[in-house]
JSON list of C-alpha atoms in Angstrom, two decimals:
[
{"chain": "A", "resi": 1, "resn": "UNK", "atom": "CA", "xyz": [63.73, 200.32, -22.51]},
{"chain": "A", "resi": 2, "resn": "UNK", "atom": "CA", "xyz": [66.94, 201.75, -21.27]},
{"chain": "A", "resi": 3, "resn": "UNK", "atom": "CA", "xyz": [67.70, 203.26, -24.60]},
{"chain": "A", "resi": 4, "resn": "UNK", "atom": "CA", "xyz": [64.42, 205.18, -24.86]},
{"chain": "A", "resi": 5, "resn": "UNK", "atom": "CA", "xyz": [64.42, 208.29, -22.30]},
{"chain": "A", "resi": 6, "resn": "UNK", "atom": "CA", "xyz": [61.92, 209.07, -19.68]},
{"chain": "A", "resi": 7, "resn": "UNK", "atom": "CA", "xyz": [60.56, 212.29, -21.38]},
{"chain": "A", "resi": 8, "resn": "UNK", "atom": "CA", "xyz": [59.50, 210.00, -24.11]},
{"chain": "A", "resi": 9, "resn": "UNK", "atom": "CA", "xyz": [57.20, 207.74, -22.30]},
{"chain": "A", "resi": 10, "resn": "UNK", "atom": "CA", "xyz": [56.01, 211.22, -20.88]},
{"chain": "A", "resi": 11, "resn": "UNK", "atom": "CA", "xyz": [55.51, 212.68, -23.68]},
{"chain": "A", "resi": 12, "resn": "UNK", "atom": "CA", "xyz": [53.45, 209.63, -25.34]},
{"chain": "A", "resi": 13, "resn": "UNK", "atom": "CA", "xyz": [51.48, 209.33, -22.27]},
{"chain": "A", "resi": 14, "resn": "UNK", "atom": "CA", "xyz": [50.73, 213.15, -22.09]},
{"chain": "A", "resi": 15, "resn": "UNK", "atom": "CA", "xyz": [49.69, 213.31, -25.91]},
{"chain": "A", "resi": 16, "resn": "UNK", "atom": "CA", "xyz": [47.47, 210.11, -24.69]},
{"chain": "A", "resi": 17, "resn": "UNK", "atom": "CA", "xyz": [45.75, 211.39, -22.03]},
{"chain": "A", "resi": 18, "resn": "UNK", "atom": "CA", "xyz": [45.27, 214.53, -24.12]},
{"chain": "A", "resi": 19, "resn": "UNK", "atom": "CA", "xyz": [43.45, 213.07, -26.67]},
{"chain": "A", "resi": 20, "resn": "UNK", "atom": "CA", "xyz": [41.18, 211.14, -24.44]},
{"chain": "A", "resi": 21, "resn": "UNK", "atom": "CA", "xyz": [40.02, 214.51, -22.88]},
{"chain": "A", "resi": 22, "resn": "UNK", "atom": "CA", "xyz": [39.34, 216.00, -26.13]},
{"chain": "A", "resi": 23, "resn": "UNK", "atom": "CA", "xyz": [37.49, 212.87, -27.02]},
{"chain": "A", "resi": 24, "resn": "UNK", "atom": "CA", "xyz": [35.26, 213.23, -23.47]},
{"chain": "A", "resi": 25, "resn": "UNK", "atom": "CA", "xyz": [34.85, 216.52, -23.90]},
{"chain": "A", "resi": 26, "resn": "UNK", "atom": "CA", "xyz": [33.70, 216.79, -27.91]},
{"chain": "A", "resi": 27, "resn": "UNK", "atom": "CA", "xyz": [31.96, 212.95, -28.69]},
{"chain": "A", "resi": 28, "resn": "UNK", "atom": "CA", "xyz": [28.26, 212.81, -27.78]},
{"chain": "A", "resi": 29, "resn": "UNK", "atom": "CA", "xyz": [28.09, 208.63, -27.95]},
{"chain": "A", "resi": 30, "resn": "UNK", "atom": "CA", "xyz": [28.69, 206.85, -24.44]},
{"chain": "A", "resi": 31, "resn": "UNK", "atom": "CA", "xyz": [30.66, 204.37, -26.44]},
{"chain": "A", "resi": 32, "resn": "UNK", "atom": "CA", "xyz": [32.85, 206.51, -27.36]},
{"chain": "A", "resi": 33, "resn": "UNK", "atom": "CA", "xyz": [33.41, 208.25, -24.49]},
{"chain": "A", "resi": 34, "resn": "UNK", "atom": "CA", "xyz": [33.85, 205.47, -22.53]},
{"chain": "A", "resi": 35, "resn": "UNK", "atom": "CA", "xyz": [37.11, 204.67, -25.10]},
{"chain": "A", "resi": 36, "resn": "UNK", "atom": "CA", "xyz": [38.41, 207.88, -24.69]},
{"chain": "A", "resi": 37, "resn": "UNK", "atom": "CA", "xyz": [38.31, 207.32, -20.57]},
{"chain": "A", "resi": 38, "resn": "UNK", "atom": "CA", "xyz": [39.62, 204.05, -21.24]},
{"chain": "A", "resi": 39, "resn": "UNK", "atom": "CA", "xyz": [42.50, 205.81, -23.03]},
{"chain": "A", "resi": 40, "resn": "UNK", "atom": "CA", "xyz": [42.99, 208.53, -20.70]},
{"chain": "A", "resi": 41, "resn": "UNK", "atom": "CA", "xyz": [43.56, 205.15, -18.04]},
{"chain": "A", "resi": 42, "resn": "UNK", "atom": "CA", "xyz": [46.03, 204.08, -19.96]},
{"chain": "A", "resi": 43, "resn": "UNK", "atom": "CA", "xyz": [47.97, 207.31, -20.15]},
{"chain": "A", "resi": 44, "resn": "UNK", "atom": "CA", "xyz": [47.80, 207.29, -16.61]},
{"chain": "A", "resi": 45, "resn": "UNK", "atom": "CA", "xyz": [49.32, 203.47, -16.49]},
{"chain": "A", "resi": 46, "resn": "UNK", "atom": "CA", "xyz": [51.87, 204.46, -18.69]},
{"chain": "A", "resi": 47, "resn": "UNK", "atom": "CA", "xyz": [53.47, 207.00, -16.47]},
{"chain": "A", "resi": 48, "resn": "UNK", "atom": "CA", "xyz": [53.09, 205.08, -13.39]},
{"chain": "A", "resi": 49, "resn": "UNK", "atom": "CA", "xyz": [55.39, 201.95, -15.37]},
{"chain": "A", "resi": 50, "resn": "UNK", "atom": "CA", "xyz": [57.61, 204.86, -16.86]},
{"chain": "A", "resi": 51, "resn": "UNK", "atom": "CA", "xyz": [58.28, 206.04, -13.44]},
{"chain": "A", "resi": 52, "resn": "UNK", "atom": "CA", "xyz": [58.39, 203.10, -11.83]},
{"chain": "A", "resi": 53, "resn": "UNK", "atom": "CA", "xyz": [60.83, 201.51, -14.28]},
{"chain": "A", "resi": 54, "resn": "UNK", "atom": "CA", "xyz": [62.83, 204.52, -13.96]},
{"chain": "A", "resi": 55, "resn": "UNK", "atom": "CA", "xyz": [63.22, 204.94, -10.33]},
{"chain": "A", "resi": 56, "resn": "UNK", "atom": "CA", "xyz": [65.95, 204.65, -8.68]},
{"chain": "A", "resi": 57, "resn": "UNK", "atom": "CA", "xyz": [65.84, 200.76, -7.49]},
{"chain": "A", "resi": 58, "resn": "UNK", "atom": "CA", "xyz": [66.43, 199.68, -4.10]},
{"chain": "A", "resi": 59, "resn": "UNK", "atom": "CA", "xyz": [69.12, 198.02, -2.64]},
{"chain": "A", "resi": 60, "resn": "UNK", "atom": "CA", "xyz": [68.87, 194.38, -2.46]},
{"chain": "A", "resi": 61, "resn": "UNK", "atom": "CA", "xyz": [69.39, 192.91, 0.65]},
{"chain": "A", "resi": 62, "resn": "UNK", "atom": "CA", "xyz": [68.44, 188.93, 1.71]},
{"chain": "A", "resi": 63, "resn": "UNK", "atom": "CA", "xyz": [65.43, 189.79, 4.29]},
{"chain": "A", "resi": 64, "resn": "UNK", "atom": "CA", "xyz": [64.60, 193.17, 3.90]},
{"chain": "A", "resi": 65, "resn": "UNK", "atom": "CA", "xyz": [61.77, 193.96, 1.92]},
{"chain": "A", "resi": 66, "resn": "UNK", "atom": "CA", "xyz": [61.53, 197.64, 0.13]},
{"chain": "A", "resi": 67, "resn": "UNK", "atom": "CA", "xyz": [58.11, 199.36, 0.17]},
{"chain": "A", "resi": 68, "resn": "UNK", "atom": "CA", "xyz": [58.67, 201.07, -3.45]},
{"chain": "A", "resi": 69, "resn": "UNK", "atom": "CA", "xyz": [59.94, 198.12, -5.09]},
{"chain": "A", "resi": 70, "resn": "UNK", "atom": "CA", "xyz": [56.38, 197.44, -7.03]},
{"chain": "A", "resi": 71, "resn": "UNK", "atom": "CA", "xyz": [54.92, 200.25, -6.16]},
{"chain": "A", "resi": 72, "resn": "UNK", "atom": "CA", "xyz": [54.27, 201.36, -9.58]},
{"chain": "A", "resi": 73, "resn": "UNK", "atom": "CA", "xyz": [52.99, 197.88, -11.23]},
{"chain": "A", "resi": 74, "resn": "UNK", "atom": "CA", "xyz": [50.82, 197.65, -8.14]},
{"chain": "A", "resi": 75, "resn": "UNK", "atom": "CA", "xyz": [48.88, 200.86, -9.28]},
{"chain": "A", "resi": 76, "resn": "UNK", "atom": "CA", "xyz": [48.80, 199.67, -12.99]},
{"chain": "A", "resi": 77, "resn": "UNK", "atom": "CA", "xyz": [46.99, 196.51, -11.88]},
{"chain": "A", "resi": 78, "resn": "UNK", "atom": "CA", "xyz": [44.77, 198.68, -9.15]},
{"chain": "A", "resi": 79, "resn": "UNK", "atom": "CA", "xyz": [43.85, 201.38, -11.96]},
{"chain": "A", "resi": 80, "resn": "UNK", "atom": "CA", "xyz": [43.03, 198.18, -14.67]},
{"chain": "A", "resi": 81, "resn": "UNK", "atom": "CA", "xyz": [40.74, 196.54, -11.86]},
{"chain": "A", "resi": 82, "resn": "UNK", "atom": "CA", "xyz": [39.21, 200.03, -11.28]},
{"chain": "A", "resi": 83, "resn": "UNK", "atom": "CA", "xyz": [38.26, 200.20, -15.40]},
{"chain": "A", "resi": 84, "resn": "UNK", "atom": "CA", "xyz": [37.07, 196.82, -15.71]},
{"chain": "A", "resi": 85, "resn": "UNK", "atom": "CA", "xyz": [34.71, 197.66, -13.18]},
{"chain": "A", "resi": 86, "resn": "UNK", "atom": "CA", "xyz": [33.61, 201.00, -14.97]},
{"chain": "A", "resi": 87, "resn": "UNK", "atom": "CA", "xyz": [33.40, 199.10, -18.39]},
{"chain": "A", "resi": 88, "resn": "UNK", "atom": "CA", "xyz": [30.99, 196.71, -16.73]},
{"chain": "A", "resi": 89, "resn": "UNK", "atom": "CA", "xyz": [28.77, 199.05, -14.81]},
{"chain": "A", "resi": 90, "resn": "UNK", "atom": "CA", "xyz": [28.66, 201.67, -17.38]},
{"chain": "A", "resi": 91, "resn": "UNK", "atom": "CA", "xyz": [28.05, 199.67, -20.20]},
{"chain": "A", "resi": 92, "resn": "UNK", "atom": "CA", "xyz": [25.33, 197.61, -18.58]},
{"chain": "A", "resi": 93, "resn": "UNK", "atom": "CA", "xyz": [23.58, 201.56, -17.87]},
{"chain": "A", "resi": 94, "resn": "UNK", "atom": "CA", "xyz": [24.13, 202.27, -21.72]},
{"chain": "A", "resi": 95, "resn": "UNK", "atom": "CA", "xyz": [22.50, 199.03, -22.75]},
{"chain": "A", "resi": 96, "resn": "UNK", "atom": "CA", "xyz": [19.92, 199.29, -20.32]},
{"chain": "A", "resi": 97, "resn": "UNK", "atom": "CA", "xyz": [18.67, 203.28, -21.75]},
{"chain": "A", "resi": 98, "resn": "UNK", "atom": "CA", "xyz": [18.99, 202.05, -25.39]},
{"chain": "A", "resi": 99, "resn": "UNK", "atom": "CA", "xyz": [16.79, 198.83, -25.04]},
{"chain": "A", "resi": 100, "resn": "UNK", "atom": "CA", "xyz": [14.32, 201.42, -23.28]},
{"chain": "A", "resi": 101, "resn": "UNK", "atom": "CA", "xyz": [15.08, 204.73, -25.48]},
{"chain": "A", "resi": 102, "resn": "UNK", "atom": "CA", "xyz": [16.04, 202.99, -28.67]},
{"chain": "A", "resi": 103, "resn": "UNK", "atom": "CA", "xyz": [19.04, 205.62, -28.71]},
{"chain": "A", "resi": 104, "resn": "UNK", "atom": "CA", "xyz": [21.54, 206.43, -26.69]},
{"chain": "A", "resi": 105, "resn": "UNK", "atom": "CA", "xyz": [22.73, 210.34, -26.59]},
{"chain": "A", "resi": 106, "resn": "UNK", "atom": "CA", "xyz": [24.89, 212.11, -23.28]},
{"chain": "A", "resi": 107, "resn": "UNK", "atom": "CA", "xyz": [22.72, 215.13, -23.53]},
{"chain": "A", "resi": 108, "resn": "UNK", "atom": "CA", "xyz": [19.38, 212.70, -23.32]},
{"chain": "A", "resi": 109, "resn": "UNK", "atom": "CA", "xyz": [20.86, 211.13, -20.64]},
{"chain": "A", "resi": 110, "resn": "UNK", "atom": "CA", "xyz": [20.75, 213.91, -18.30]},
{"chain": "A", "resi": 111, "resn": "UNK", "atom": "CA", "xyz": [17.69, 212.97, -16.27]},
{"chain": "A", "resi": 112, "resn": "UNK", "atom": "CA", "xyz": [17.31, 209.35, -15.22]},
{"chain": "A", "resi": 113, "resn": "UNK", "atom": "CA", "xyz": [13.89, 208.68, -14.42]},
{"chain": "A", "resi": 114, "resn": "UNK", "atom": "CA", "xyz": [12.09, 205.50, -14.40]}
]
């Protein structure tokens, strides 16, 4: 990792994130979708390792603790706990309309009645 440059990770993550909003914004399957937020999360995790790997790191001293030492993993493991979360509830709501619907379509999907 220290031959690679920071722009690069950027860059990756940027062209990442990118396509996962282009996926959101085109794809009409929740699947789908849901794999291009998914993405779009990872783009995000990406930078925060990047930076985090590329900050400048604290001096270590025996007894003092730094604030920003983890900082970035920390958000990495916060933002994965966060999509597991909207994998689960989100694809239990897509199973739920297609076992009652017998489709599944983002425009349909609107209006939630019962």
């Amino acid at each position: 990792m220290n031959g690679v440059p920071l722009a690069v990770y950027l860059g990756i993550s940027l062209f990442m994130f990118f396509t996962g909003a282009v996926g959101v914004v085109v794809r009409r399957n929740p699947v789908v979708v849901f794999m291009c937020v998914e993405l779009m999360l990872n783009a995000v995790n990406l930078t925060f390792v990047a930076f985090a790997r590329y900050a400048p790191s604290p001096a270590i001293v025996p007894g003092q603790e730094s604030s920003t030492w983890m900082a970035g993993q920390m958000a990495v493991i916060f933002v994965m706990a966060i999509a597991a979360a909207e994998v689960a509830v989100g694809l239990g709501i897509i199973m739920a309309i297609y076992r009652l619907r017998n489709k599944v379509d983002l425009d349909e999907m609107s209006t939630l009645r019962g």
